[in-house]
Coordinates of C-alpha atoms and ligand atoms in Angstrom, one line a residue:
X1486 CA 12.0 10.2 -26.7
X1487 CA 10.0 7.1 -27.1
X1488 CA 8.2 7.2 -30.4
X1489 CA 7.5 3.8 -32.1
X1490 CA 10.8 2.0 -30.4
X1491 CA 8.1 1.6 -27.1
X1492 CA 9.6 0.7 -23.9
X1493 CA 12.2 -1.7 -24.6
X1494 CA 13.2 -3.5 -21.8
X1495 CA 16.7 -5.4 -21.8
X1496 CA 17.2 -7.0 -18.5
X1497 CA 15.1 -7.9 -15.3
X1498 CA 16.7 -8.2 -12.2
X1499 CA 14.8 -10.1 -9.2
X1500 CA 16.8 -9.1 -5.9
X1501 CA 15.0 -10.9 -2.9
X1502 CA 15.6 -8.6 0.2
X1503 CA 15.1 -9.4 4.1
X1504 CA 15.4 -6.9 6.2
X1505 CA 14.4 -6.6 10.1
X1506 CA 11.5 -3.6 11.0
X1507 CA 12.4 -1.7 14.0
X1508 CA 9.6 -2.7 15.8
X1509 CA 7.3 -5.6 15.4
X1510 CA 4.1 -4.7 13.8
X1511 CA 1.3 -6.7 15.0
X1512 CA -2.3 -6.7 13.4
X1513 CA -5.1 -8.7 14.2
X1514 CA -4.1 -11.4 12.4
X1515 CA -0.2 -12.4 13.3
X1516 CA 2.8 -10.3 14.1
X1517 CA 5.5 -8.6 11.6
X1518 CA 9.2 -8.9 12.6
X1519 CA 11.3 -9.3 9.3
X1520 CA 10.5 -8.6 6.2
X1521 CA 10.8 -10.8 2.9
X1522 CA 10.3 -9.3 -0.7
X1523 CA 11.5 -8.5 -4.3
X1524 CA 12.6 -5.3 -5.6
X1525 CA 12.6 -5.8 -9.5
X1526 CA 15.0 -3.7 -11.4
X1527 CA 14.3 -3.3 -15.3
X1528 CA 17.0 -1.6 -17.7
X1529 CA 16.7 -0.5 -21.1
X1530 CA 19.4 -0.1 -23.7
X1531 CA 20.0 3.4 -23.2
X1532 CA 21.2 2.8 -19.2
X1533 CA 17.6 3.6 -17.7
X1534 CA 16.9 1.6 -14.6
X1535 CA 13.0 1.3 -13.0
X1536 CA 12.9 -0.2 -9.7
X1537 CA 9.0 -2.2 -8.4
X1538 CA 8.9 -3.7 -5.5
X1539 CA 6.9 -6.6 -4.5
X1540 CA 4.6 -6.2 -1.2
X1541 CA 3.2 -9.9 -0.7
X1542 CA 4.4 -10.8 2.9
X1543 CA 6.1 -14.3 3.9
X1544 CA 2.6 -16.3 5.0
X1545 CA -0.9 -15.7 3.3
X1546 CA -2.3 -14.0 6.2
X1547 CA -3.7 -10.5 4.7
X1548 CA -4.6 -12.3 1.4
X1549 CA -3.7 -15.8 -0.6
X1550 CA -0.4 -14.5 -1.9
X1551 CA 3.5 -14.4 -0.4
X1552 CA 6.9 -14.3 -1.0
X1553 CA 7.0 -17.6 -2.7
X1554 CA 4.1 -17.6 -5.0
X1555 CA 5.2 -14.0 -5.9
X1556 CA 8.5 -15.8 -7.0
X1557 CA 6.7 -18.8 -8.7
X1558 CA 4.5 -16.3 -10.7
X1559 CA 6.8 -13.5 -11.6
X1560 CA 9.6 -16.4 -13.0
X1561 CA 7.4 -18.7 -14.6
X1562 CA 4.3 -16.9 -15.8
X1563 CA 4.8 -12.8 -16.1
X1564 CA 8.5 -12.6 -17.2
X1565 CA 7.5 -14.8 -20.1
X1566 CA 4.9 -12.3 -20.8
X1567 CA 7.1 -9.8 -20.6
X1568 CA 9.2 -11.6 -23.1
X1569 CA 7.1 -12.4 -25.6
X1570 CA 4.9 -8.6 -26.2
X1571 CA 6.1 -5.4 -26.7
X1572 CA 5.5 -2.3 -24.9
X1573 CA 4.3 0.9 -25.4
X1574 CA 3.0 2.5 -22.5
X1575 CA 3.0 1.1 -19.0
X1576 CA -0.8 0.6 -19.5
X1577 CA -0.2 -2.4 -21.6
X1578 CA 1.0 -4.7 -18.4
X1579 CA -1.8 -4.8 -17.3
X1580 CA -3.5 -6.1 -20.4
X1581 CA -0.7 -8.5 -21.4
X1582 CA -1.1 -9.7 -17.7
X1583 CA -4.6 -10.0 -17.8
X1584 CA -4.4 -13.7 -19.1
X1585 CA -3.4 -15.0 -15.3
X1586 CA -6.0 -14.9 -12.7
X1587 CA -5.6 -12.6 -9.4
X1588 CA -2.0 -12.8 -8.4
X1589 CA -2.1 -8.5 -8.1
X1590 CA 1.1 -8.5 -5.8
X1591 CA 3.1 -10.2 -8.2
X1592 CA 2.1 -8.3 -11.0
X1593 CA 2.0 -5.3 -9.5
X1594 CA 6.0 -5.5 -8.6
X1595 CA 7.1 -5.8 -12.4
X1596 CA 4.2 -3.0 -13.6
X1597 CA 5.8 -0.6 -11.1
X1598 CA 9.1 -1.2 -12.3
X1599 CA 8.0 -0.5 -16.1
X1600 CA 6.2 2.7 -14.8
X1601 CA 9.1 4.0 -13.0
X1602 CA 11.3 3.2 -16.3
X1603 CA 8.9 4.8 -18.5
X1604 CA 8.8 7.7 -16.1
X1605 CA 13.1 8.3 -16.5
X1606 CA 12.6 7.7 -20.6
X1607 CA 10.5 10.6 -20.4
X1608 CA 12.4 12.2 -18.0
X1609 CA 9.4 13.4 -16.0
X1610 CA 8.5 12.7 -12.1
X1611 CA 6.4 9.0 -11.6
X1612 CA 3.7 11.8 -10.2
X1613 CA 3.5 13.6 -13.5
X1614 CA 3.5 10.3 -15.6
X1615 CA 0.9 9.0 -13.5
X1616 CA -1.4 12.3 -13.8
X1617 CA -1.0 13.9 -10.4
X1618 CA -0.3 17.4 -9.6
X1619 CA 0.1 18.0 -5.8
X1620 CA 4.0 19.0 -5.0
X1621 CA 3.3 17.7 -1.2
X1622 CA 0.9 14.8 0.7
X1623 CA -0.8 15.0 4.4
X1624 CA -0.1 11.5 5.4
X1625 CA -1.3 9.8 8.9
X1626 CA 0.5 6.7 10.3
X1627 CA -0.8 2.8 11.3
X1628 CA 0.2 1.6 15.0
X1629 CA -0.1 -1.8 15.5
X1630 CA -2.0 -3.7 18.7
X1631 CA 0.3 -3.0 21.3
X1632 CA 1.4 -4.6 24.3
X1633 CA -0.7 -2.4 26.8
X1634 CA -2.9 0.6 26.8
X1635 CA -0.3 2.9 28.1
X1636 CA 2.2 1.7 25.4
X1637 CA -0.2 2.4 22.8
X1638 CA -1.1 5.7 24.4
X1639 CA 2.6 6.6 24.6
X1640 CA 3.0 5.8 20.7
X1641 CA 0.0 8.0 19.9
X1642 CA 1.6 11.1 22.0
X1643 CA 5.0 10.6 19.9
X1644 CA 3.2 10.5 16.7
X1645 CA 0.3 13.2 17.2
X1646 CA 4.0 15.3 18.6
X1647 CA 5.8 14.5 15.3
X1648 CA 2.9 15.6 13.8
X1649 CA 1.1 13.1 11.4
X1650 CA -2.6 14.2 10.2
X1651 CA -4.3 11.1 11.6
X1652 CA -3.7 8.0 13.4
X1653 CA -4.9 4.6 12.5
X1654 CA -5.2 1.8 15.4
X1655 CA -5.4 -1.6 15.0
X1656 CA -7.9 -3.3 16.8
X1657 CA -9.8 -7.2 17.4
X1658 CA -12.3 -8.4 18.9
X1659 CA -11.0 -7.8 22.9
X1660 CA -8.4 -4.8 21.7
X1661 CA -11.4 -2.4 20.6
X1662 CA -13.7 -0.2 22.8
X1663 CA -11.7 -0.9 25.7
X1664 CA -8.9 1.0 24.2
X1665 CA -10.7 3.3 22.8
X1666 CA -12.5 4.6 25.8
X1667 CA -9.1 5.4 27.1
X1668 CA -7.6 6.6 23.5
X1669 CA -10.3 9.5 23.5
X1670 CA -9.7 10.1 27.1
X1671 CA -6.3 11.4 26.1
X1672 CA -7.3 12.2 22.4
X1673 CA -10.9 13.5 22.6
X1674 CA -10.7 15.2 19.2
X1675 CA -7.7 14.1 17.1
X1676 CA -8.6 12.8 13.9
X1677 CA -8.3 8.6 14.5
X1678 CA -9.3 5.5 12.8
X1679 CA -9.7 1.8 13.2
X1680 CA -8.6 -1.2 11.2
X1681 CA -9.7 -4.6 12.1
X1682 CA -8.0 -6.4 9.1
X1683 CA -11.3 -8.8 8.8
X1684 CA -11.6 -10.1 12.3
X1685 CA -15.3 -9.7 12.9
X1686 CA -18.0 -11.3 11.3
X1687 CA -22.1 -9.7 10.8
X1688 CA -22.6 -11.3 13.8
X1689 CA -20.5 -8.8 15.6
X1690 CA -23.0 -6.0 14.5
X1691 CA -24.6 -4.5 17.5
X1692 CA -20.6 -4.7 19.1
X1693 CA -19.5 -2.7 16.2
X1694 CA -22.4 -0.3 16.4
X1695 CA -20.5 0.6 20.1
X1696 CA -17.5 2.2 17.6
X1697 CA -20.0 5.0 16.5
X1698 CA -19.6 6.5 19.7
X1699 CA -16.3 7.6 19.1
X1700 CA -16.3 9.6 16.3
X1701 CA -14.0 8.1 14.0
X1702 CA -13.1 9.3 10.9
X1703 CA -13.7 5.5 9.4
X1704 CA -13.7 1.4 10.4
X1705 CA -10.8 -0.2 7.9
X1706 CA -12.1 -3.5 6.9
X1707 CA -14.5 -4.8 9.6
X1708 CA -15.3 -8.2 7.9
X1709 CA -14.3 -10.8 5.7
X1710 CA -11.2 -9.8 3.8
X1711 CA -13.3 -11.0 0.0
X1712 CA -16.4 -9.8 1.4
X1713 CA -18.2 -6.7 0.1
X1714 CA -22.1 -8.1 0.8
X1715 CA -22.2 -8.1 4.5
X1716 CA -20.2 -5.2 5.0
X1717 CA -23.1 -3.4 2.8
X1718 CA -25.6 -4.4 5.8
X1719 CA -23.0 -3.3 8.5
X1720 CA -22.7 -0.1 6.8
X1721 CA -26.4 0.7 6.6
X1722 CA -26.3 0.1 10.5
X1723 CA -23.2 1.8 11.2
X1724 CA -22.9 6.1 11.0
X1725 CA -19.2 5.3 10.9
X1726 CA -18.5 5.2 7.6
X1727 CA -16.3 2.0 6.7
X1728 CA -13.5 2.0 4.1
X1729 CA -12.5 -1.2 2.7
X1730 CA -9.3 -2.5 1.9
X1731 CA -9.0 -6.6 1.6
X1732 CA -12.0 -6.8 -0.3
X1733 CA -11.1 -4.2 -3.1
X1734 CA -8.8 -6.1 -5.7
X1735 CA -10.0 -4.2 -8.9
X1736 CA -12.2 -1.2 -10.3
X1737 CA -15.1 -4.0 -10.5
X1738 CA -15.1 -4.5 -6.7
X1739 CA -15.0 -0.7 -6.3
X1740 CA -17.8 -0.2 -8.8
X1741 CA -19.6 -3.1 -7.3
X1742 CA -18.6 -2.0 -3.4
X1743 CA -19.5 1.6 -3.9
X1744 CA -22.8 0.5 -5.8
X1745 CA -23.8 -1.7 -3.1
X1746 CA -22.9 0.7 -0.4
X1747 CA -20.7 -1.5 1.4
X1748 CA -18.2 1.4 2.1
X1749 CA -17.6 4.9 1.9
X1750 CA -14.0 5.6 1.9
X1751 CA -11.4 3.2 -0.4
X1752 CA -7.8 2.5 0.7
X1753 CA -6.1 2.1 -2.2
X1754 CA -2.9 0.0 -2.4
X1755 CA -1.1 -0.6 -5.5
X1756 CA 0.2 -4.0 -5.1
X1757 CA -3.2 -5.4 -3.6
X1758 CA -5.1 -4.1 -7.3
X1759 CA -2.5 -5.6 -9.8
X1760 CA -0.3 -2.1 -10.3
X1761 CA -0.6 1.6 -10.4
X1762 CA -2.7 1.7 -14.1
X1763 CA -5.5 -0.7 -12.0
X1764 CA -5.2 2.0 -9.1
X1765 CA -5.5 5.1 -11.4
X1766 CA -8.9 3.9 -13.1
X1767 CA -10.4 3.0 -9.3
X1768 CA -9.0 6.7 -8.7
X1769 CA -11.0 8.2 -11.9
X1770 CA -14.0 5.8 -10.5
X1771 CA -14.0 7.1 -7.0
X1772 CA -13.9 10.9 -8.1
X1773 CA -16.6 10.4 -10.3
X1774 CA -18.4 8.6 -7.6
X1775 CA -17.5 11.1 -4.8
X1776 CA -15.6 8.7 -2.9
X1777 CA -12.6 9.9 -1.2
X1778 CA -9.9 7.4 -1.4
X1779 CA -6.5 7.1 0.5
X1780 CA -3.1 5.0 -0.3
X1781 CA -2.3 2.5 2.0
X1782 CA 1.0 0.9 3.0
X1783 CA 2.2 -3.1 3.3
X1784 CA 5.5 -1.8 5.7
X1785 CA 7.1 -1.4 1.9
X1786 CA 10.9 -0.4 1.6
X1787 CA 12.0 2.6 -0.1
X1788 CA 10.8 1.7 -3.4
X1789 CA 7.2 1.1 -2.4
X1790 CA 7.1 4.0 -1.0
X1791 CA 8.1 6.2 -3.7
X1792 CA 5.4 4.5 -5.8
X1793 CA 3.2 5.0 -3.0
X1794 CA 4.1 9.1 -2.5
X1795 CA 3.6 9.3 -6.6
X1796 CA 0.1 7.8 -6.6
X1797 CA -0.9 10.0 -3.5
X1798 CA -0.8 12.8 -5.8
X1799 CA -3.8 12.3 -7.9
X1800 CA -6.6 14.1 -6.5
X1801 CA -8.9 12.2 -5.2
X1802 CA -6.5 11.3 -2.4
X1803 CA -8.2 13.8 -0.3
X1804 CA -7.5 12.2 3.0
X1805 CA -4.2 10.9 4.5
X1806 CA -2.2 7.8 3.9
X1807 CA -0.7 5.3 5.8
X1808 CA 2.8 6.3 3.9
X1809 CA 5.0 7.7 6.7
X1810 CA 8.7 8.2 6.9
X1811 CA 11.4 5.6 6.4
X1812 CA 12.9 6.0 10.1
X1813 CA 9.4 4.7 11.6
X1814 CA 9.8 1.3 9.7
X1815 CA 14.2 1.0 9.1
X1816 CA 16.8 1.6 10.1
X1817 CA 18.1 1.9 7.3
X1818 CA 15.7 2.0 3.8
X1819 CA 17.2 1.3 0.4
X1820 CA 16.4 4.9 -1.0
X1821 CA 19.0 7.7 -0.3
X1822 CA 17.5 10.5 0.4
X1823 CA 14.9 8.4 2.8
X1824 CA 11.7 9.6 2.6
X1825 CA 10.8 12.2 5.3
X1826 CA 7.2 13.6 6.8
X1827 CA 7.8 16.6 8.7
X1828 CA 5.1 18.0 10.2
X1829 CA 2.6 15.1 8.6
X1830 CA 3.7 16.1 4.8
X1831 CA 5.7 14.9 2.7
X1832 CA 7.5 16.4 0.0
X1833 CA 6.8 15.0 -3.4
X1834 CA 10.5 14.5 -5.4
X1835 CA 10.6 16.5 -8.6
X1836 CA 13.9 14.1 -10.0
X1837 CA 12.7 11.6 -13.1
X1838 CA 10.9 8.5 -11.9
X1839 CA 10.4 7.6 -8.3
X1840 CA 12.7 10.6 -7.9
X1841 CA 14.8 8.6 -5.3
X1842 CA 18.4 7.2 -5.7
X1843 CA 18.8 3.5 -5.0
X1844 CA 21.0 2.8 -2.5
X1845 CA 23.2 -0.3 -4.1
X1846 CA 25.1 -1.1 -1.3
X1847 CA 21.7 -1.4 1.4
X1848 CA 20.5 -3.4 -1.9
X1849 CA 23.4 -6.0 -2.0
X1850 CA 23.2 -6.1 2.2
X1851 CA 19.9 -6.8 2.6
X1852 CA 20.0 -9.5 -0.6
X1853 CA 19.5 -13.2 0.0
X1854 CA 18.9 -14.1 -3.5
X1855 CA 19.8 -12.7 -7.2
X1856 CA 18.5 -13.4 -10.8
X1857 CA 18.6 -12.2 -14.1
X1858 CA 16.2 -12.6 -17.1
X1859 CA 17.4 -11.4 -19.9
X1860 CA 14.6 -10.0 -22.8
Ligands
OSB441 O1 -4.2 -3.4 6.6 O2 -3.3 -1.6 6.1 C1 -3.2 -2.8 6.5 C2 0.3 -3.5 7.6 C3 0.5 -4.8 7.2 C4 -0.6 -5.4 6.6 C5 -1.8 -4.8 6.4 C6 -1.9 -3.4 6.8 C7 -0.8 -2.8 7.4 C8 -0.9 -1.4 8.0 C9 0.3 -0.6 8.0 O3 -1.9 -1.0 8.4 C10 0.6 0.0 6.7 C11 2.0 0.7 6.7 O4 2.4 1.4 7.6 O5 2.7 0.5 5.7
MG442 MG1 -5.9 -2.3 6.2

């Protein structure tokens, strides 16, 4: 039990992994082959171990932050703070953070970590610590722009076969209602979205408008990846609704997005809002609002993904994610069991924590660096 003695963390490992995805994954703005990131692995004195893991890729291409300044932040700014205050709850990272501007990807790696710690101290499921109740999650999966139409309607088949709830495409200006006159040729009424990852501008309206034809369930980020004031004049000429991802880096944008009408549907990611306490209150916002909201994916590992599955079951995640099995994106994650969708659902683990095992010896093969802080 945790009583006054709070959280009491001993020791913070930063293990920098690389590992190789099966299969490039190509967005509008650059192509995905390897993959560079932290796990952070906290211990108390009683032998408890929580594992975070950082999802800011190598080059600032989705948002300003990466590997390095992850690094440069977590070393020389939020382990101090981590050092220096006490904790009682996993809440309070969040506030003892709050004195460093932005930087949510860093952050958000060593709050994880203290959540899944916490979690194991009170020897309950990351789910139940976090509030949710669901025992399974529908999830739906993200195929990147692909070579040709008939690869991409190829990966669709094996997907839609495998059975995921929904399908998200990936499309640019050029890779758009081309493909999707021939995606709903095949697929007239499976339930599919688009993400454009910022590549069109206002300008693009009456283009855009073209993507109401094809009754999608939502446009992903359509312009500017800080923007939230044109996407409020798309949305009042678009039926589609749009959900907005880049541009949602706290509950204020949310409050302010959904206020605004600049969307209708939120993709939550835990790493892109500073941690999984920022994430619940947009949650608690967005079911108070009536917004349905959805937890999206950054290719993470094993331990991402477990943090991922645990925040999917709050209940406001009334539509699918983009967290699909391990096997899509590794071939071999760091978690043992991997995580599994069968049939578009996966089972939420009922063990302490993230409920997964870390796999030490995929840990120390996928390492290219090591350190240890010591509180
Ligand atoms: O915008 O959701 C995104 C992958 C890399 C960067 C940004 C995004 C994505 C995805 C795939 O869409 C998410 C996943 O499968 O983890
Ligand atoms: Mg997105």
């Amino acid at each position: 039990m945790l009583g006054e003695m709070g959280i009491r963390l001993k020791n913070i490992v930063l293990h920098r992994l690389k590992m190789t995805l099966k299969t490039p994954f190509t967005t509008s703005f650059g192509s995905f082959v390897d993959k560079e990131f932290f796990i952070i692995e906290m211990t108390d004195d009683s032998g408890h171990c929580g594992f975070g893991e950082s999802v800011a890729f190598s080059s600032p291409w989705y948002s300003e932050e990466t590997v390095e300044t992850t690094a440069h932040m977590m070393k020389d700014f939020l382990i101090p703070l981590l050092k220096e205050n006490s904790l009682q709850h996993p809440d309070d990272v969040s506030a003892i953070f709050s004195v460093i501007k932005g930087n949510n990807m860093a952050k958000a790696g060593l709050e994880g970590a203290v959540w899944d710690l916490y979690a194991k101290q009170q020897g309950v499921p990351l789910a139940t610590a976090l509030g949710g109740e669901k025992t399974e999650i529908d999830v739906g999966i993200s195929i990147g722009i692909q070579p040709t139409i008939m690869d991409l309607l190829k990966s669709i088949n094996s997907y839609v076969a495998e059975g995921y709830k929904r399908i998200k495409l990936k499309v640019k200006p050029g890779f758009d209602i081309n493909i999707l006159e021939e995606v709903r040729k095949e697929f007239p009424d499976f339930p599919i979205m688009v993400d454009a990852n910022s590549a069109y501008t206002l300008t693009d309206k009456h283009h855009l408008q073209h993507l109401d034809t094809f009754n999608l369930m939502m446009i992903e980020q359509p312009l500017g990846y800080n923007d939230i004031i044109d996407h409020a004049s798309l949305q009042s000429a678009l039926d589609t609704p749009i959900c907005l991802d880049e541009s949602i880096q706290s509950l204020k944008d949310a409050e302010q997005a959904i206020q605004l009408g600049s969307c209708k549907v939120i993709n939550i990611k835990i790493g892109r809002v500073g941690g999984l306490t920022e994430a619940q209150k947009i949650h608690d916002y967005c079911k108070e609002k009536n917004v349905p909201v959805w937890c999206g994916g950054m290719l993470e590992a094993g331990v991402g993904r477990a943090h991922n599955i645990a925040l999917t079951t709050l209940p406001q995640f009334l539509l699918p994610g983009d967290t699909s099995g391990s096997r899509r994106y590794w071939d071999k994650d760091i978690i043992t069991p991997e995580v599994e969708a069968w049939n578009g659902v996966i089972t939420v683990p009922q063990k302490p924590g993230i409920g997964y095992e870390i796999d030490r010896d995929a840990l120390e093969n996928f390492a290219v660096d090591k350190e240890t802080f010591s509180l």
